[in-house]
PDB file of C-alpha atoms in Angstrom:
ATOM      1  CA  GLY S  22     128.268  95.195  38.463  1.00  0.00           C
ATOM      2  CA  GLY S  23     130.554  93.289  40.819  1.00  0.00           C
ATOM      3  CA  ALA S  24     127.719  92.049  43.005  1.00  0.00           C
ATOM      4  CA  GLY S  25     125.759  90.970  39.961  1.00  0.00           C
ATOM      5  CA  ALA S  26     128.730  89.041  38.639  1.00  0.00           C
ATOM      6  CA  GLN S  27     129.186  87.294  41.977  1.00  0.00           C
ATOM      7  CA  GLU S  28     125.510  86.414  42.080  1.00  0.00           C
ATOM      8  CA  LYS S  29     125.686  84.977  38.577  1.00  0.00           C
ATOM      9  CA  LYS S  30     128.803  82.983  39.420  1.00  0.00           C
ATOM     10  CA  ALA S  31     127.112  81.497  42.481  1.00  0.00           C
ATOM     11  CA  GLU S  32     124.305  80.130  40.290  1.00  0.00           C
ATOM     12  CA  VAL S  33     126.650  77.743  38.458  1.00  0.00           C
ATOM     13  CA  PRO S  34     126.158  74.292  40.033  1.00  0.00           C
ATOM     14  CA  ALA S  35     129.258  72.550  41.344  1.00  0.00           C
ATOM     15  CA  ALA S  36     130.864  69.784  39.294  1.00  0.00           C
ATOM     16  CA  GLU S  37     129.925  66.266  40.381  1.00  0.00           C
ATOM     17  CA  VAL S  38     132.585  63.511  40.347  1.00  0.00           C
ATOM     18  CA  MET S  39     131.373  59.909  40.274  1.00  0.00           C
ATOM     19  CA  PRO S  40     133.091  56.532  39.844  1.00  0.00           C
ATOM     20  CA  LEU S  41     132.564  54.900  36.458  1.00  0.00           C
ATOM     21  CA  TRP S  42     132.224  51.398  37.841  1.00  0.00           C
ATOM     22  CA  PRO S  43     130.121  50.171  40.799  1.00  0.00           C
ATOM     23  CA  GLY S  44     133.126  48.288  42.220  1.00  0.00           C
ATOM     24  CA  GLU S  45     136.563  47.464  40.851  1.00  0.00           C
ATOM     25  CA  PRO S  46     136.929  48.605  37.224  1.00  0.00           C
ATOM     26  CA  LEU S  47     136.435  45.975  34.520  1.00  0.00           C
ATOM     27  CA  GLY S  48     139.786  44.230  34.107  1.00  0.00           C
ATOM     28  CA  GLY S  49     141.112  45.584  37.414  1.00  0.00           C
ATOM     29  CA  THR S  50     143.543  48.398  38.108  1.00  0.00           C
ATOM     30  CA  LYS S  51     147.312  47.965  38.341  1.00  0.00           C
ATOM     31  CA  ASP S  52     148.007  51.263  40.110  1.00  0.00           C
ATOM     32  CA  GLY S  53     144.936  51.643  42.298  1.00  0.00           C
ATOM     33  CA  PHE S  54     143.472  54.387  40.077  1.00  0.00           C
ATOM     34  CA  ILE S  55     139.679  54.562  40.129  1.00  0.00           C
ATOM     35  CA  PRO S  56     138.284  55.906  36.831  1.00  0.00           C
ATOM     36  CA  THR S  57     135.718  58.682  37.184  1.00  0.00           C
ATOM     37  CA  LEU S  58     133.254  60.763  35.199  1.00  0.00           C
ATOM     38  CA  THR S  59     132.893  64.428  36.186  1.00  0.00           C
ATOM     39  CA  ARG S  60     129.609  66.130  35.334  1.00  0.00           C
ATOM     40  CA  TYR S  61     129.213  69.892  34.914  1.00  0.00           C
ATOM     41  CA  PRO S  62     125.461  70.439  35.406  1.00  0.00           C
ATOM     42  CA  HIS S  63     123.421  73.425  34.260  1.00  0.00           C
ATOM     43  CA  ALA S  64     121.131  75.391  36.547  1.00  0.00           C
ATOM     44  CA  ASP S  65     118.086  74.617  34.365  1.00  0.00           C
ATOM     45  CA  ASP S  66     116.465  71.382  33.182  1.00  0.00           C
ATOM     46  CA  ALA S  67     116.708  71.962  29.427  1.00  0.00           C
ATOM     47  CA  VAL S  68     117.466  68.834  27.398  1.00  0.00           C
ATOM     48  CA  ARG S  69     120.767  69.260  25.574  1.00  0.00           C
ATOM     49  CA  GLY S  70     123.236  67.311  23.501  1.00  0.00           C
ATOM     50  CA  ALA S  71     126.246  66.091  25.456  1.00  0.00           C
ATOM     51  CA  VAL S  72     130.010  66.002  25.049  1.00  0.00           C
ATOM     52  CA  ILE S  73     132.419  63.791  26.973  1.00  0.00           C
ATOM     53  CA  VAL S  74     135.876  65.392  27.164  1.00  0.00           C
ATOM     54  CA  VAL S  75     138.875  63.042  27.150  1.00  0.00           C
ATOM     55  CA  PRO S  76     142.179  64.686  28.168  1.00  0.00           C
ATOM     56  CA  GLY S  77     145.465  63.602  26.629  1.00  0.00           C
ATOM     57  CA  GLY S  78     148.721  62.631  28.267  1.00  0.00           C
ATOM     58  CA  GLY S  79     150.376  59.926  26.199  1.00  0.00           C
ATOM     59  CA  TYR S  80     148.403  57.160  27.979  1.00  0.00           C
ATOM     60  CA  ALA S  81     150.675  58.002  30.939  1.00  0.00           C
ATOM     61  CA  GLY S  82     148.607  60.760  32.578  1.00  0.00           C
ATOM     62  CA  ARG S  83     145.645  63.103  32.081  1.00  0.00           C
ATOM     63  CA  ALA S  84     146.472  66.723  31.226  1.00  0.00           C
ATOM     64  CA  ASP S  85     144.761  69.329  33.423  1.00  0.00           C
ATOM     65  CA  HIS S  86     144.547  71.953  30.662  1.00  0.00           C
ATOM     66  CA  GLU S  87     142.534  69.525  28.503  1.00  0.00           C
ATOM     67  CA  ARG S  88     139.845  68.800  31.070  1.00  0.00           C
ATOM     68  CA  GLU S  89     137.948  71.443  33.090  1.00  0.00           C
ATOM     69  CA  PRO S  90     138.732  74.486  30.864  1.00  0.00           C
ATOM     70  CA  ILE S  91     137.413  72.522  27.880  1.00  0.00           C
ATOM     71  CA  ALA S  92     134.375  71.303  29.808  1.00  0.00           C
ATOM     72  CA  ARG S  93     133.502  74.825  30.940  1.00  0.00           C
ATOM     73  CA  PHE S  94     133.825  76.085  27.343  1.00  0.00           C
ATOM     74  CA  PHE S  95     131.279  73.569  26.065  1.00  0.00           C
ATOM     75  CA  GLU S  96     129.078  74.070  29.098  1.00  0.00           C
ATOM     76  CA  ALA S  97     128.934  77.791  28.279  1.00  0.00           C
ATOM     77  CA  ALA S  98     128.141  76.864  24.667  1.00  0.00           C
ATOM     78  CA  GLY S  99     125.002  75.079  25.868  1.00  0.00           C
ATOM     79  CA  LEU S 100     125.962  71.399  26.006  1.00  0.00           C
ATOM     80  CA  GLN S 101     125.729  68.933  28.863  1.00  0.00           C
ATOM     81  CA  THR S 102     129.400  68.354  29.568  1.00  0.00           C
ATOM     82  CA  PHE S 103     131.435  65.587  31.184  1.00  0.00           C
ATOM     83  CA  VAL S 104     135.138  64.817  31.709  1.00  0.00           C
ATOM     84  CA  LEU S 105     136.468  61.266  31.643  1.00  0.00           C
ATOM     85  CA  ASP S 106     139.399  60.326  33.878  1.00  0.00           C
ATOM     86  CA  TYR S 107     140.450  56.944  32.521  1.00  0.00           C
ATOM     87  CA  ARG S 108     143.075  54.328  33.388  1.00  0.00           C
ATOM     88  CA  VAL S 109     146.536  54.850  31.876  1.00  0.00           C
ATOM     89  CA  SER S 110     149.890  53.031  32.066  1.00  0.00           C
ATOM     90  CA  PRO S 111     150.757  50.699  33.793  1.00  0.00           C
ATOM     91  CA  ASN S 112     147.209  49.663  32.882  1.00  0.00           C
ATOM     92  CA  ARG S 113     147.056  48.354  29.321  1.00  0.00           C
ATOM     93  CA  HIS S 114     144.489  47.982  26.566  1.00  0.00           C
ATOM     94  CA  PRO S 115     141.567  47.382  26.811  1.00  0.00           C
ATOM     95  CA  ALA S 116     141.347  49.188  30.198  1.00  0.00           C
ATOM     96  CA  PRO S 117     141.178  52.764  28.776  1.00  0.00           C
ATOM     97  CA  LEU S 118     138.703  51.700  26.077  1.00  0.00           C
ATOM     98  CA  SER S 119     136.524  49.956  28.676  1.00  0.00           C
ATOM     99  CA  ASP S 120     136.427  53.206  30.666  1.00  0.00           C
ATOM    100  CA  ALA S 121     135.511  55.316  27.626  1.00  0.00           C
ATOM    101  CA  GLN S 122     132.798  52.900  26.547  1.00  0.00           C
ATOM    102  CA  ARG S 123     131.445  52.856  30.091  1.00  0.00           C
ATOM    103  CA  ALA S 124     131.327  56.665  30.131  1.00  0.00           C
ATOM    104  CA  ILE S 125     129.244  56.759  26.938  1.00  0.00           C
ATOM    105  CA  ARG S 126     126.912  54.071  28.277  1.00  0.00           C
ATOM    106  CA  MET S 127     126.561  55.891  31.604  1.00  0.00           C
ATOM    107  CA  VAL S 128     125.592  59.210  30.012  1.00  0.00           C
ATOM    108  CA  ARG S 129     123.105  57.418  27.762  1.00  0.00           C
ATOM    109  CA  SER S 130     121.640  55.368  30.611  1.00  0.00           C
ATOM    110  CA  ARG S 131     121.069  58.478  32.754  1.00  0.00           C
ATOM    111  CA  ALA S 132     120.011  60.736  29.897  1.00  0.00           C
ATOM    112  CA  LYS S 133     116.606  61.525  31.390  1.00  0.00           C
ATOM    113  CA  GLU S 134     118.033  62.310  34.840  1.00  0.00           C
ATOM    114  CA  TRP S 135     120.849  64.441  33.406  1.00  0.00           C
ATOM    115  CA  HIS S 136     118.690  66.167  30.733  1.00  0.00           C
ATOM    116  CA  VAL S 137     120.685  64.712  27.831  1.00  0.00           C
ATOM    117  CA  ASN S 138     119.429  63.892  24.351  1.00  0.00           C
ATOM    118  CA  PRO S 139     120.514  60.205  24.195  1.00  0.00           C
ATOM    119  CA  ASP S 140     120.911  60.420  20.412  1.00  0.00           C
ATOM    120  CA  LYS S 141     123.329  63.362  20.600  1.00  0.00           C
ATOM    121  CA  ILE S 142     126.255  62.179  22.704  1.00  0.00           C
ATOM    122  CA  ALA S 143     129.611  63.285  21.319  1.00  0.00           C
ATOM    123  CA  ILE S 144     133.059  62.416  22.637  1.00  0.00           C
ATOM    124  CA  LEU S 145     136.029  64.755  22.184  1.00  0.00           C
ATOM    125  CA  GLY S 146     139.654  63.919  22.903  1.00  0.00           C
ATOM    126  CA  PHE S 147     143.143  65.398  22.727  1.00  0.00           C
ATOM    127  CA  SER S 148     146.349  63.660  21.639  1.00  0.00           C
ATOM    128  CA  ALA S 149     146.391  60.175  23.222  1.00  0.00           C
ATOM    129  CA  GLY S 150     142.927  60.998  24.544  1.00  0.00           C
ATOM    130  CA  GLY S 151     142.063  61.496  20.897  1.00  0.00           C
ATOM    131  CA  HIS S 152     143.266  57.968  20.202  1.00  0.00           C
ATOM    132  CA  LEU S 153     140.979  56.726  22.952  1.00  0.00           C
ATOM    133  CA  THR S 154     138.140  58.841  21.554  1.00  0.00           C
ATOM    134  CA  ALA S 155     138.719  57.467  18.051  1.00  0.00           C
ATOM    135  CA  SER S 156     138.779  53.942  19.501  1.00  0.00           C
ATOM    136  CA  THR S 157     135.207  54.388  20.733  1.00  0.00           C
ATOM    137  CA  GLY S 158     134.194  55.273  17.170  1.00  0.00           C
ATOM    138  CA  VAL S 159     135.516  52.035  15.652  1.00  0.00           C
ATOM    139  CA  PHE S 160     135.107  49.595  18.572  1.00  0.00           C
ATOM    140  CA  PHE S 161     131.569  49.739  19.988  1.00  0.00           C
ATOM    141  CA  ASP S 162     128.544  47.564  20.644  1.00  0.00           C
ATOM    142  CA  GLY S 163     124.834  47.931  21.202  1.00  0.00           C
ATOM    143  CA  GLY S 164     124.968  46.938  24.862  1.00  0.00           C
ATOM    144  CA  ASP S 165     123.996  43.744  26.656  1.00  0.00           C
ATOM    145  CA  PRO S 166     120.186  43.574  26.869  1.00  0.00           C
ATOM    146  CA  GLN S 167     120.403  40.694  29.383  1.00  0.00           C
ATOM    147  CA  SER S 168     122.578  42.587  31.885  1.00  0.00           C
ATOM    148  CA  GLU S 169     121.242  43.428  35.342  1.00  0.00           C
ATOM    149  CA  ASP S 170     123.278  46.657  35.104  1.00  0.00           C
ATOM    150  CA  ALA S 171     121.257  49.429  33.430  1.00  0.00           C
ATOM    151  CA  VAL S 172     124.474  51.059  32.212  1.00  0.00           C
ATOM    152  CA  ALA S 173     125.711  47.873  30.512  1.00  0.00           C
ATOM    153  CA  ARG S 174     122.412  47.576  28.625  1.00  0.00           C
ATOM    154  CA  CYS S 175     123.116  50.803  26.716  1.00  0.00           C
ATOM    155  CA  SER S 176     125.004  51.218  23.454  1.00  0.00           C
ATOM    156  CA  SER S 177     128.596  52.427  23.631  1.00  0.00           C
ATOM    157  CA  ARG S 178     128.475  54.012  20.160  1.00  0.00           C
ATOM    158  CA  PRO S 179     129.090  57.772  20.276  1.00  0.00           C
ATOM    159  CA  ASP S 180     126.953  59.888  17.950  1.00  0.00           C
ATOM    160  CA  ALA S 181     129.899  62.088  16.933  1.00  0.00           C
ATOM    161  CA  LEU S 182     133.672  62.271  17.419  1.00  0.00           C
ATOM    162  CA  VAL S 183     135.948  65.297  17.728  1.00  0.00           C
ATOM    163  CA  LEU S 184     139.641  64.413  17.413  1.00  0.00           C
ATOM    164  CA  CYS S 185     142.021  67.165  18.534  1.00  0.00           C
ATOM    165  CA  TYR S 186     145.643  66.633  17.409  1.00  0.00           C
ATOM    166  CA  ALA S 187     144.853  62.994  17.986  1.00  0.00           C
ATOM    167  CA  VAL S 188     147.143  59.997  17.936  1.00  0.00           C
ATOM    168  CA  ILE S 189     145.608  57.790  15.227  1.00  0.00           C
ATOM    169  CA  SER S 190     148.228  55.543  13.654  1.00  0.00           C
ATOM    170  CA  SER S 191     150.509  53.019  15.341  1.00  0.00           C
ATOM    171  CA  GLY S 192     152.694  52.999  12.234  1.00  0.00           C
ATOM    172  CA  PRO S 193     156.098  54.621  11.621  1.00  0.00           C
ATOM    173  CA  LYS S 194     154.650  58.163  11.685  1.00  0.00           C
ATOM    174  CA  GLY S 195     152.490  57.544  14.742  1.00  0.00           C
ATOM    175  CA  HIS S 196     153.254  58.607  18.312  1.00  0.00           C
ATOM    176  CA  GLN S 197     155.088  55.507  19.507  1.00  0.00           C
ATOM    177  CA  GLY S 198     155.230  56.531  23.179  1.00  0.00           C
ATOM    178  CA  SER S 199     151.433  56.545  23.412  1.00  0.00           C
ATOM    179  CA  ILE S 200     151.121  53.174  21.677  1.00  0.00           C
ATOM    180  CA  ASP S 201     153.826  51.652  23.889  1.00  0.00           C
ATOM    181  CA  ASN S 202     152.043  52.896  27.015  1.00  0.00           C
ATOM    182  CA  LEU S 203     148.733  51.506  25.748  1.00  0.00           C
ATOM    183  CA  LEU S 204     149.910  48.099  24.545  1.00  0.00           C
ATOM    184  CA  GLY S 205     153.306  47.596  26.181  1.00  0.00           C
ATOM    185  CA  ALA S 206     156.644  48.007  24.420  1.00  0.00           C
ATOM    186  CA  ASN S 207     156.687  44.337  23.390  1.00  0.00           C
ATOM    187  CA  ALA S 208     153.207  44.258  21.868  1.00  0.00           C
ATOM    188  CA  SER S 209     152.689  42.012  18.858  1.00  0.00           C
ATOM    189  CA  ALA S 210     152.458  43.351  15.333  1.00  0.00           C
ATOM    190  CA  ALA S 211     148.826  42.175  15.234  1.00  0.00           C
ATOM    191  CA  ASP S 212     147.921  44.160  18.349  1.00  0.00           C
ATOM    192  CA  ARG S 213     149.628  47.269  16.969  1.00  0.00           C
ATOM    193  CA  GLU S 214     147.788  46.827  13.686  1.00  0.00           C
ATOM    194  CA  GLN S 215     144.448  46.558  15.499  1.00  0.00           C
ATOM    195  CA  MET S 216     145.067  49.817  17.362  1.00  0.00           C
ATOM    196  CA  SER S 217     146.078  51.707  14.215  1.00  0.00           C
ATOM    197  CA  LEU S 218     142.645  53.281  14.016  1.00  0.00           C
ATOM    198  CA  ASP S 219     143.006  54.619  10.467  1.00  0.00           C
ATOM    199  CA  LYS S 220     142.709  50.963   9.418  1.00  0.00           C
ATOM    200  CA  GLN S 221     139.568  50.285  11.457  1.00  0.00           C
ATOM    201  CA  VAL S 222     137.123  52.852  10.042  1.00  0.00           C
ATOM    202  CA  LYS S 223     133.808  51.311   8.986  1.00  0.00           C
ATOM    203  CA  ALA S 224     130.575  52.494   7.379  1.00  0.00           C
ATOM    204  CA  ASP S 225     128.978  52.942  10.810  1.00  0.00           C
ATOM    205  CA  THR S 226     131.866  54.917  12.340  1.00  0.00           C
ATOM    206  CA  PRO S 227     130.256  58.117  13.659  1.00  0.00           C
ATOM    207  CA  PRO S 228     130.633  61.492  11.894  1.00  0.00           C
ATOM    208  CA  THR S 229     134.031  62.858  12.861  1.00  0.00           C
ATOM    209  CA  PHE S 230     135.680  66.275  12.989  1.00  0.00           C
ATOM    210  CA  LEU S 231     139.481  66.070  12.968  1.00  0.00           C
ATOM    211  CA  TRP S 232     141.865  68.958  13.461  1.00  0.00           C
ATOM    212  CA  SER S 233     145.572  69.390  13.961  1.00  0.00           C
ATOM    213  CA  THR S 234     148.263  71.971  13.264  1.00  0.00           C
ATOM    214  CA  ALA S 235     150.942  71.929  10.586  1.00  0.00           C
ATOM    215  CA  ASP S 236     153.798  72.426  13.063  1.00  0.00           C
ATOM    216  CA  ASP S 237     152.894  69.649  15.529  1.00  0.00           C
ATOM    217  CA  ALA S 238     156.187  67.834  15.995  1.00  0.00           C
ATOM    218  CA  ALA S 239     154.905  65.452  18.710  1.00  0.00           C
ATOM    219  CA  VAL S 240     151.935  63.979  16.830  1.00  0.00           C
ATOM    220  CA  PRO S 241     152.627  64.666  13.139  1.00  0.00           C
TER     221      PRO S 241
END
């Protein structure tokens, strides 16, 4: 039994970490952080739907417990799985959103190579990562067909959102620390209003599954 288990474990391909951008990230980086996408490939070539996992951390960091364990769960469930490591404070909006949009475009642009159904790309985020995830569902475009970059030619619209105890509002009941880290403590009322995502939902916002817990004191 033990040898069989070891043999099975050895068959799982190693995760692949790649930079999101070909050079410096769009908009630059204030702390030298290089955003990445980590891919968790399967041993076979079956075409699957995909999920991009976005860890939380108050737009100040990226929580370890909301990245690889989540990716491995969805990998075992049969999805092509990715983890986004995006820019956080002192980088400000739109840097995180640019990274998340780029991740969606990258998965879609390499769908054939990575055995992904390009029409079934979900993005799932926790806490402030949930705010970033929700942002991709209300701020997206169809890509730039004139771009020389194959990634930039692809749509950044996710096909589904999963929001896990997500920061949504920038209002009085929202998680102000996350919003301050994203926009800066002295952000204008107009900028805060724009990033209150409950006010940005449109008819073409992707299908969304939201969940939280009744006793969440941090993100009520």
